[in-house]
Amino acid sequence: MDIRRSFLSTVSALVAVGWAGIAAAQEKTLEYWVYSDFAQGDALALQQEFIKEFTAKHPGVKIEIIGKGDADLTAGQIAGAASGNVPDVFMNGIGTGAQLVEVGALANVYDKWMAMPEDYRNQFNKSAIANCTPEPQKMYCLPYTGYGSLMFRNLTVLKKAGIDPSTPPATWEEWLGQMKKIKEAGMFAIPDQALVFNSIAEMYAISGDVSTWGIDWDSRKTRIDPAVMEKVLQKFVDIAPLNSGTSRNDQATKDLFVTDQLAFHTVGPWVNSTYLEAEKNGKLKYDFVLIPGDTADKRGGIQNYEIVGVAPGENFDISWEFASYVTAKEQMARWAKLLSRYNSNAAAMAEPEVASLPLIARSVESVGYAMDVMPPYLVKAVPSCYSSTVVDIVSATADGEYSPAEGAKEIVAELNDCLAE
Amino acid sequence: MSSQRSHVPHYLMIAPFVVLFAAFFLYPILSGFYYSFHDWNGVEVPRFVGLANYEKLLGSRDFSRAMWNLVVYISITVPVGILVAFGLALLVDSFTGRWASFFRNAYFLPVVLPAFLAATIWRWIYAPNFGLLNMILGWFGLPSVNFLNDTGTMIYALIAVDVWVSAGFNMVILLAGLKNIPAELYEAARLDGANKWQQIVHITVPMLGPIMFFVITYSIISAMQVFDKPWLLTGSSFSEYGGRRGALLFPVMDMMGRAFGEVRFGEASAYGFLLTLAIVFLTMVTFGIRKWRERS
């Protein structure tokens, strides 16, 4: 009897161990790489909530969230692709997408996307989905957070310069007039827009639009229209004496704005948290409006997106499920409410609780007008000489080394040389 | 046979080093050399392109700009950095007890400070209009200088940061050398009527020769690989780096941009190999000068 009992208990123990082994073998751990600011504080807590909800519905799936800085994110994904060790689900900027496609880090999710219910597919901003789909039946990402640039205005500076802030400038001419008044009052009008590619793109959008911006990869030529560029370069010449000498990304620019020395800051909505904090402390009075265009019916500004990508490989199916869960309306609405940040899920942006947030409402409006920063995306990696050529010649023209007409001609010629390389 | 067998423990003892050296040093160099003749995106099968990567690099505007910036940078930052470190070492050496320890630690602090923190501090110091330096200039009625965006000042702004960081490290090494100089030499010099300056020129500097040689060689090699400070000071990314009009563009930054911004690992490997050759050449020159000085 004892022998039989001990035999049975041994067998049941072995069966239990066997089941545990099988269960362990079936357990999948997904690596989920996000931007470092999404992996701390409230943002991390919400991401973990998404993970918890998803894993509750998918027993045996574990998700490890890892935050990385921009450069580490890209370098890690590219190096991971080379060594066959890409994270399963990851974020990056859409501008980096072409490199990730080239190294095979981003799987083609077109079939998965088309298999999703129409209701899900209709949730997203159409142009953002188009940007993720460089050619028919090839889709490499789901658009995630993003922005349309806004013009943050320091109301104290405007008033000191004798400008009524109740009506934002409707055209470039009106805006330039205000900037001159601000300089005359001894303050800075605007950061140096010639220092970084994105602020140059923002200035271009005042006169031009996406039809004459970006790269034509078939002919390997820039799409920049020299006539539009000449107008834009004239703007850089006009604002050269009015700027603060700092770039739109510098901490010094934010400091100037908060200390009532700078009137306008055209940038994405991420600066709002700093300005809101200063306002709460009684140090700043500001608002945010759309960037004017050359005419009253046109607006300036750029739009850009972060993406969620899925790696090819054995975890592809479950990774796609997680990526599509995180980007779905319910999650994106919670995300938007928490961070007061625009994202590409148009249905989430239309949720009353989200749409009532002023920064989001203005961002949605901005995205309607804004120009893509570097289209077309996910086709080929843009050579570094492209952005450095634009920045160099715009800076040189603002410094007076070229006339706007010469500068425009030079930019187009040099960009075509750069692309031909 | 027995003599060979008697060396087995020695081979075993150096084996861990040789294995690690081969895996993490020799192999990357040799594979980098191999890929430099290939068009390779890091994933697909490399395609042999002969010298095309080298030709492309040598004809590239950014390569020339990065190399020129490097020449200017090295020719200023190495001598200035060593002079400052030597001055600090003499200063610290003149103190004893608690003060010596205090100054040694204070000057060494920038070495252990994370690069991003150092860059943040210096970006604030250099900020136009209200940065610390511009505030000081303002007190003297001088106009604000845009240190990190004015192409005429950017490289000097970087050199100042570099000297601030590297001086502490070089100082500690030179200080160790100073402590090894026999005190009798100074006593004899003093008895012969030598002043402080003469003691430094005729005793300290010659006696520090081997240490100074190490510091110079190490400083040149470090300067050739400059990356993090200009990258952080200019707020660079893989798609946009080098600051206004490429005034702070350096070879390692350009190499990283080509590798991770454009996934052209073959070209980046050629870049790395050219840089390695330049480093080896300059190191050989310093060794050559040293030998020549010893002979003469």
CSV table of C-alpha atoms in Angstrom, one decimal, chain A residues 46-408:
chain,number,residue,atom,x,y,z
A,46,LEU,CA,0.0,54.0,-17.1
A,47,GLN,CA,2.2,51.9,-19.4
A,48,GLN,CA,2.4,49.3,-16.7
A,49,GLU,CA,-1.4,49.4,-16.4
A,50,PHE,CA,-1.7,48.7,-20.1
A,51,ILE,CA,0.7,45.8,-19.7
A,52,LYS,CA,-1.2,44.5,-16.8
A,53,GLU,CA,-4.5,44.6,-18.7
A,54,PHE,CA,-3.0,43.0,-21.7
A,55,THR,CA,-1.2,40.2,-19.9
A,56,ALA,CA,-4.4,39.5,-17.9
A,57,LYS,CA,-6.1,38.7,-21.2
A,58,HIS,CA,-3.1,36.8,-22.5
A,59,PRO,CA,-2.0,34.3,-19.8
A,60,GLY,CA,1.6,33.2,-20.2
A,61,VAL,CA,2.7,36.5,-21.7
A,62,LYS,CA,5.1,38.7,-19.8
A,63,ILE,CA,6.1,42.1,-21.0
A,64,GLU,CA,9.2,43.9,-19.9
A,65,ILE,CA,9.2,47.6,-20.4
A,66,ILE,CA,12.6,49.3,-20.9
A,67,GLY,CA,13.1,53.1,-21.2
A,68,LYS,CA,15.9,54.4,-23.5
A,69,GLY,CA,17.1,57.8,-24.6
A,70,ASP,CA,16.7,58.7,-28.3
A,71,ALA,CA,20.2,57.7,-29.4
A,72,ASP,CA,20.2,54.5,-27.4
A,73,LEU,CA,16.8,53.5,-28.7
A,74,THR,CA,18.0,53.8,-32.3
A,75,ALA,CA,21.5,52.4,-31.8
A,76,GLY,CA,20.0,49.5,-29.8
A,77,GLN,CA,17.4,48.6,-32.4
A,78,ILE,CA,19.9,48.8,-35.3
A,79,ALA,CA,22.6,46.8,-33.4
A,80,GLY,CA,19.8,44.4,-32.2
A,81,ALA,CA,18.8,43.8,-35.8
A,82,ALA,CA,22.4,43.1,-36.8
A,83,SER,CA,22.7,40.5,-34.0
A,84,GLY,CA,19.2,39.0,-34.4
A,85,ASN,CA,18.1,40.4,-31.1
A,86,VAL,CA,15.6,43.2,-31.8
A,87,PRO,CA,13.1,44.1,-29.0
A,88,ASP,CA,9.7,42.7,-29.8
A,89,VAL,CA,7.8,45.9,-29.6
A,90,PHE,CA,9.4,49.3,-29.7
A,91,MET,CA,9.0,53.0,-30.2
A,92,ASN,CA,11.1,55.4,-32.3
A,93,GLY,CA,10.6,58.5,-34.4
A,94,ILE,CA,9.1,58.0,-37.8
A,95,GLY,CA,12.1,59.9,-39.2
A,96,THR,CA,14.3,56.9,-38.1
A,97,GLY,CA,11.9,54.4,-39.6
A,98,ALA,CA,13.8,54.0,-42.9
A,99,GLN,CA,16.9,52.9,-41.2
A,100,LEU,CA,14.9,50.4,-39.1
A,101,VAL,CA,13.2,49.0,-42.2
A,102,GLU,CA,16.6,48.7,-44.0
A,103,VAL,CA,18.1,46.6,-41.2
A,104,GLY,CA,15.0,44.5,-40.9
A,105,ALA,CA,14.0,45.7,-37.4
A,106,LEU,CA,10.5,46.6,-38.5
A,107,ALA,CA,8.2,43.9,-39.7
A,108,ASN,CA,5.7,44.5,-42.4
A,109,VAL,CA,2.4,44.6,-40.5
A,110,TYR,CA,0.2,45.3,-43.5
A,111,ASP,CA,-1.7,41.9,-43.4
A,112,LYS,CA,-2.2,42.2,-39.6
A,113,TRP,CA,-3.5,45.8,-40.0
A,114,MET,CA,-5.9,44.8,-42.8
A,115,ALA,CA,-7.2,41.9,-40.6
A,116,MET,CA,-8.1,44.4,-37.8
A,117,PRO,CA,-11.8,45.4,-37.6
A,118,GLU,CA,-12.6,48.5,-39.7
A,119,ASP,CA,-13.7,50.3,-36.6
A,120,TYR,CA,-10.1,50.0,-35.3
A,121,ARG,CA,-8.5,51.1,-38.5
A,122,ASN,CA,-10.7,54.1,-38.7
A,123,GLN,CA,-9.6,55.4,-35.4
A,124,PHE,CA,-6.3,56.7,-36.7
A,125,ASN,CA,-5.2,60.0,-38.3
A,126,LYS,CA,-5.3,59.1,-42.1
A,127,SER,CA,-2.1,61.0,-43.0
A,128,ALA,CA,-0.2,59.3,-40.1
A,129,ILE,CA,-1.2,55.9,-41.4
A,130,ALA,CA,-0.2,56.9,-44.9
A,131,ASN,CA,3.2,57.9,-43.6
A,132,CYS,CA,3.6,54.3,-42.1
A,133,THR,CA,2.7,52.8,-45.5
A,134,PRO,CA,5.4,53.8,-47.9
A,135,GLU,CA,4.1,51.5,-50.7
A,136,PRO,CA,1.1,49.4,-51.4
A,137,GLN,CA,0.8,46.4,-49.0
A,138,LYS,CA,3.8,47.5,-47.0
A,139,MET,CA,3.1,49.0,-43.6
A,140,TYR,CA,5.8,49.2,-41.0
A,141,CYS,CA,4.4,51.0,-38.0
A,142,LEU,CA,1.5,52.2,-36.0
A,143,PRO,CA,1.6,56.0,-35.4
A,144,TYR,CA,1.8,56.8,-31.7
A,145,THR,CA,2.3,60.2,-30.0
A,146,GLY,CA,3.0,63.2,-32.1
A,147,TYR,CA,2.7,66.9,-32.4
A,148,GLY,CA,1.7,69.8,-34.5
A,149,SER,CA,3.9,72.8,-33.6
A,150,LEU,CA,2.4,75.7,-31.8
A,151,MET,CA,3.4,79.3,-31.2
A,152,PHE,CA,3.8,79.9,-27.5
A,153,ARG,CA,3.4,83.6,-26.7
A,154,ASN,CA,4.7,85.4,-23.6
A,155,LEU,CA,1.8,87.8,-22.9
A,156,THR,CA,3.8,90.0,-20.5
A,157,VAL,CA,6.4,90.7,-23.2
A,158,LEU,CA,3.7,91.5,-25.8
A,159,LYS,CA,2.1,94.0,-23.5
A,160,LYS,CA,5.4,95.6,-22.6
A,161,ALA,CA,6.0,96.1,-26.3
A,162,GLY,CA,2.6,97.7,-26.7
A,163,ILE,CA,1.0,94.8,-28.5
A,164,ASP,CA,-2.5,93.7,-27.8
A,165,PRO,CA,-2.3,90.0,-27.2
A,166,SER,CA,-6.0,89.4,-27.6
A,167,THR,CA,-5.7,88.8,-31.4
A,168,PRO,CA,-2.9,86.6,-32.4
A,169,PRO,CA,-1.1,87.6,-35.6
A,170,ALA,CA,-3.0,86.3,-38.7
A,171,THR,CA,-0.2,86.6,-41.2
A,172,TRP,CA,3.6,86.6,-41.4
A,173,GLU,CA,3.6,90.4,-42.0
A,174,GLU,CA,1.6,91.0,-38.9
A,175,TRP,CA,3.8,88.7,-36.9
A,176,LEU,CA,7.0,90.3,-38.3
A,177,GLY,CA,5.6,93.7,-37.3
A,178,GLN,CA,5.1,92.5,-33.7
A,179,MET,CA,8.6,91.0,-33.6
A,180,LYS,CA,10.1,94.3,-34.6
A,181,LYS,CA,8.1,96.1,-31.9
A,182,ILE,CA,9.4,93.6,-29.3
A,183,LYS,CA,13.0,94.1,-30.3
A,184,GLU,CA,12.5,97.9,-30.2
A,185,ALA,CA,11.2,97.4,-26.6
A,186,GLY,CA,14.5,95.7,-25.8
A,187,MET,CA,13.4,92.1,-25.7
A,188,PHE,CA,14.0,89.1,-28.0
A,189,ALA,CA,11.2,88.2,-30.5
A,190,ILE,CA,12.0,84.6,-31.3
A,191,PRO,CA,14.7,82.0,-31.0
A,192,ASP,CA,17.3,81.6,-33.8
A,193,GLN,CA,15.2,79.6,-36.2
A,194,ALA,CA,18.2,78.9,-38.5
A,195,LEU,CA,19.9,76.6,-35.9
A,196,VAL,CA,18.0,73.3,-36.3
A,197,PHE,CA,16.4,71.6,-39.2
A,198,ASN,CA,13.0,71.4,-37.6
A,199,SER,CA,12.7,75.1,-37.0
A,200,ILE,CA,13.8,75.8,-40.6
A,201,ALA,CA,11.0,73.4,-41.7
A,202,GLU,CA,8.6,75.3,-39.5
A,203,MET,CA,9.6,78.6,-41.3
A,204,TYR,CA,9.3,76.9,-44.7
A,205,ALA,CA,5.7,75.9,-43.8
A,206,ILE,CA,4.8,79.6,-43.4
A,207,SER,CA,5.2,80.1,-47.2
A,208,GLY,CA,5.3,76.6,-48.6
A,209,ASP,CA,3.7,73.2,-48.0
A,210,VAL,CA,4.5,69.5,-48.2
A,211,SER,CA,4.1,69.4,-52.0
A,212,THR,CA,7.5,71.3,-52.3
A,213,TRP,CA,9.2,69.8,-49.2
A,214,GLY,CA,11.1,66.6,-48.7
A,215,ILE,CA,12.8,64.2,-51.1
A,216,ASP,CA,11.9,62.7,-54.4
A,217,TRP,CA,13.7,59.4,-54.1
A,218,ASP,CA,12.9,58.2,-57.6
A,219,SER,CA,15.0,61.0,-59.1
A,220,ARG,CA,17.1,61.5,-56.0
A,221,LYS,CA,16.4,65.2,-55.9
A,222,THR,CA,15.0,67.6,-53.3
A,223,ARG,CA,11.5,68.7,-53.7
A,224,ILE,CA,12.3,72.1,-52.4
A,225,ASP,CA,11.0,74.9,-54.7
A,226,PRO,CA,13.7,77.6,-55.0
A,227,ALA,CA,11.1,80.3,-55.4
A,228,VAL,CA,9.4,79.3,-52.1
A,229,MET,CA,12.9,78.9,-50.5
A,230,GLU,CA,13.9,82.4,-51.6
A,231,LYS,CA,10.8,83.8,-49.8
A,232,VAL,CA,11.6,81.8,-46.7
A,233,LEU,CA,15.3,82.9,-46.7
A,234,GLN,CA,14.1,86.5,-46.8
A,235,LYS,CA,12.2,85.8,-43.6
A,236,PHE,CA,15.4,84.5,-42.0
A,237,VAL,CA,17.2,87.7,-43.0
A,238,ASP,CA,14.4,89.8,-41.6
A,239,ILE,CA,14.4,88.1,-38.2
A,240,ALA,CA,18.1,87.7,-37.9
A,241,PRO,CA,18.5,90.9,-35.8
A,242,LEU,CA,15.4,90.0,-33.7
A,243,ASN,CA,16.4,86.6,-32.4
A,244,SER,CA,17.8,85.4,-29.1
A,245,GLY,CA,20.7,83.4,-30.6
A,246,THR,CA,19.4,80.2,-28.9
A,247,SER,CA,17.8,77.3,-30.7
A,248,ARG,CA,14.2,76.3,-30.1
A,249,ASN,CA,15.5,73.2,-28.3
A,250,ASP,CA,17.8,75.0,-25.9
A,251,GLN,CA,17.1,75.2,-22.2
A,252,ALA,CA,18.2,78.8,-22.5
A,253,THR,CA,15.3,79.5,-24.8
A,254,LYS,CA,12.8,78.3,-22.2
A,255,ASP,CA,14.6,80.3,-19.5
A,256,LEU,CA,14.4,83.5,-21.6
A,257,PHE,CA,10.7,82.8,-22.2
A,258,VAL,CA,10.0,82.2,-18.5
A,259,THR,CA,11.9,85.3,-17.4
A,260,ASP,CA,9.9,87.6,-19.8
A,261,GLN,CA,12.8,88.2,-22.2
A,262,LEU,CA,11.5,86.3,-25.2
A,263,ALA,CA,8.1,86.8,-26.9
A,264,PHE,CA,7.5,83.8,-29.2
A,265,HIS,CA,8.6,80.2,-29.0
A,266,THR,CA,7.4,78.0,-31.9
A,267,VAL,CA,7.8,74.4,-30.9
A,268,GLY,CA,6.0,71.2,-30.0
A,269,PRO,CA,3.6,71.0,-27.0
A,270,TRP,CA,6.3,69.4,-24.7
A,271,VAL,CA,7.4,72.8,-23.5
A,272,ASN,CA,4.0,73.4,-22.0
A,273,SER,CA,4.7,71.6,-18.8
A,274,THR,CA,7.6,73.9,-18.0
A,275,TYR,CA,5.6,77.0,-18.9
A,276,LEU,CA,2.5,75.8,-17.0
A,277,GLU,CA,4.6,75.3,-13.9
A,278,ALA,CA,6.0,78.8,-14.2
A,279,GLU,CA,2.5,80.1,-14.7
A,280,LYS,CA,1.3,78.3,-11.5
A,281,ASN,CA,4.2,79.9,-9.6
A,282,GLY,CA,3.0,83.3,-10.8
A,283,LYS,CA,6.2,83.8,-12.9
A,284,LEU,CA,4.7,83.7,-16.4
A,285,LYS,CA,1.6,84.7,-18.4
A,286,TYR,CA,1.4,82.9,-21.7
A,287,ASP,CA,-0.8,81.2,-24.3
A,288,PHE,CA,-0.4,79.1,-27.4
A,289,VAL,CA,-1.8,79.8,-30.8
A,290,LEU,CA,-1.4,78.5,-34.3
A,291,ILE,CA,1.7,79.7,-36.3
A,292,PRO,CA,0.6,82.2,-38.9
A,293,GLY,CA,1.2,81.7,-42.6
A,294,ASP,CA,1.9,84.2,-45.4
A,295,THR,CA,-1.8,84.7,-45.9
A,296,ALA,CA,-4.7,84.7,-43.4
A,297,ASP,CA,-6.0,81.4,-44.8
A,298,LYS,CA,-2.7,79.6,-44.4
A,299,ARG,CA,-0.8,78.4,-41.3
A,300,GLY,CA,2.8,77.4,-40.6
A,301,GLY,CA,4.1,74.7,-38.4
A,302,ILE,CA,5.3,71.1,-38.7
A,303,GLN,CA,4.0,67.8,-37.6
A,304,ASN,CA,5.9,64.7,-36.6
A,305,TYR,CA,5.1,61.3,-35.0
A,306,GLU,CA,6.6,58.7,-32.8
A,307,ILE,CA,5.8,55.2,-34.0
A,308,VAL,CA,5.3,51.8,-32.4
A,309,GLY,CA,7.0,49.0,-34.4
A,310,VAL,CA,7.0,45.3,-34.2
A,311,ALA,CA,10.0,43.1,-34.9
A,312,PRO,CA,9.7,40.1,-37.2
A,313,GLY,CA,10.3,36.7,-35.5
A,314,GLU,CA,8.6,34.1,-33.4
A,315,ASN,CA,6.8,36.6,-31.2
A,316,PHE,CA,5.5,38.6,-34.1
A,317,ASP,CA,1.8,37.7,-33.6
A,318,ILE,CA,1.5,38.5,-29.9
A,319,SER,CA,3.7,41.5,-30.3
A,320,TRP,CA,1.3,42.9,-32.9
A,321,GLU,CA,-1.6,42.2,-30.6
A,322,PHE,CA,0.2,44.2,-27.9
A,323,ALA,CA,1.1,47.1,-30.2
A,324,SER,CA,-2.4,47.3,-31.5
A,325,TYR,CA,-3.8,47.2,-28.0
A,326,VAL,CA,-1.5,50.0,-26.8
A,327,THR,CA,-2.4,52.2,-29.7
A,328,ALA,CA,-6.2,51.6,-29.6
A,329,LYS,CA,-8.6,54.4,-28.8
A,330,GLU,CA,-9.2,53.5,-25.1
A,331,GLN,CA,-5.5,53.5,-24.2
A,332,MET,CA,-4.6,56.5,-26.3
A,333,ALA,CA,-7.4,58.5,-24.7
A,334,ARG,CA,-6.1,57.6,-21.3
A,335,TRP,CA,-2.6,58.5,-22.4
A,336,ALA,CA,-3.7,61.8,-23.8
A,337,LYS,CA,-5.6,62.7,-20.7
A,338,LEU,CA,-2.6,61.9,-18.4
A,339,LEU,CA,0.0,63.8,-20.4
A,340,SER,CA,-2.2,66.3,-22.1
A,341,ARG,CA,-0.3,65.3,-25.3
A,342,TYR,CA,-1.7,64.9,-28.8
A,343,ASN,CA,-1.4,61.5,-30.4
A,344,SER,CA,-2.3,59.9,-33.8
A,345,ASN,CA,-5.5,58.2,-32.7
A,346,ALA,CA,-8.0,60.7,-34.0
A,347,ALA,CA,-10.9,58.9,-32.3
A,348,ALA,CA,-9.2,59.2,-28.9
A,349,MET,CA,-8.6,62.9,-29.7
A,350,ALA,CA,-12.3,63.4,-30.3
A,351,GLU,CA,-13.3,61.9,-26.9
A,352,PRO,CA,-15.0,64.8,-25.1
A,353,GLU,CA,-12.7,64.5,-22.0
A,354,VAL,CA,-9.7,64.7,-24.3
A,355,ALA,CA,-10.9,67.2,-26.8
A,356,SER,CA,-11.7,69.6,-24.0
A,357,LEU,CA,-8.1,69.9,-23.0
A,358,PRO,CA,-6.9,73.2,-24.5
A,359,LEU,CA,-3.4,72.0,-25.6
A,360,ILE,CA,-4.8,69.0,-27.3
A,361,ALA,CA,-7.6,70.9,-29.0
A,362,ARG,CA,-5.0,73.4,-30.4
A,363,SER,CA,-2.7,70.6,-31.4
A,364,VAL,CA,-5.4,68.8,-33.3
A,365,GLU,CA,-6.1,72.1,-35.1
A,366,SER,CA,-2.4,72.6,-35.8
A,367,VAL,CA,-1.9,69.1,-37.3
A,368,GLY,CA,-4.7,69.9,-39.7
A,369,TYR,CA,-2.4,72.6,-41.3
A,370,ALA,CA,1.1,71.4,-40.4
A,371,MET,CA,3.7,70.1,-42.8
A,372,ASP,CA,5.5,66.8,-42.4
A,373,VAL,CA,9.1,67.3,-41.4
A,374,MET,CA,10.9,65.0,-43.8
A,375,PRO,CA,8.6,63.1,-46.1
A,376,PRO,CA,8.3,60.6,-47.5
A,377,TYR,CA,9.0,58.4,-44.5
A,378,LEU,CA,10.2,54.7,-44.4
A,379,VAL,CA,11.6,54.8,-47.9
A,380,LYS,CA,15.4,55.4,-47.5
A,381,ALA,CA,17.6,56.8,-44.8
A,382,VAL,CA,18.1,60.5,-45.3
A,383,PRO,CA,21.8,61.2,-45.6
A,384,SER,CA,23.1,63.5,-42.9
A,385,CYS,CA,24.4,65.9,-45.5
A,386,TYR,CA,20.8,66.7,-46.3
A,387,SER,CA,19.9,68.4,-43.0
A,388,SER,CA,23.4,69.8,-42.5
A,389,THR,CA,23.3,71.4,-46.0
A,390,VAL,CA,19.9,73.0,-45.2
A,391,VAL,CA,21.0,74.3,-41.8
A,392,ASP,CA,24.4,75.6,-43.2
A,393,ILE,CA,23.0,77.5,-46.1
A,394,VAL,CA,20.1,79.0,-44.2
A,395,SER,CA,22.5,80.1,-41.4
A,396,ALA,CA,24.9,81.5,-44.0
A,397,THR,CA,22.1,83.4,-45.7
A,398,ALA,CA,20.9,84.8,-42.3
A,399,ASP,CA,24.5,85.8,-41.7
A,400,GLY,CA,24.5,87.7,-45.0
A,401,GLU,CA,26.9,85.5,-46.9
A,402,TYR,CA,24.3,84.8,-49.6
A,403,SER,CA,21.4,86.8,-50.8
A,404,PRO,CA,18.1,84.9,-50.4
A,405,ALA,CA,18.0,84.2,-54.2
A,406,GLU,CA,21.6,82.9,-54.2
A,407,GLY,CA,20.9,80.9,-51.0
A,408,ALA,CA,17.8,79.2,-52.4
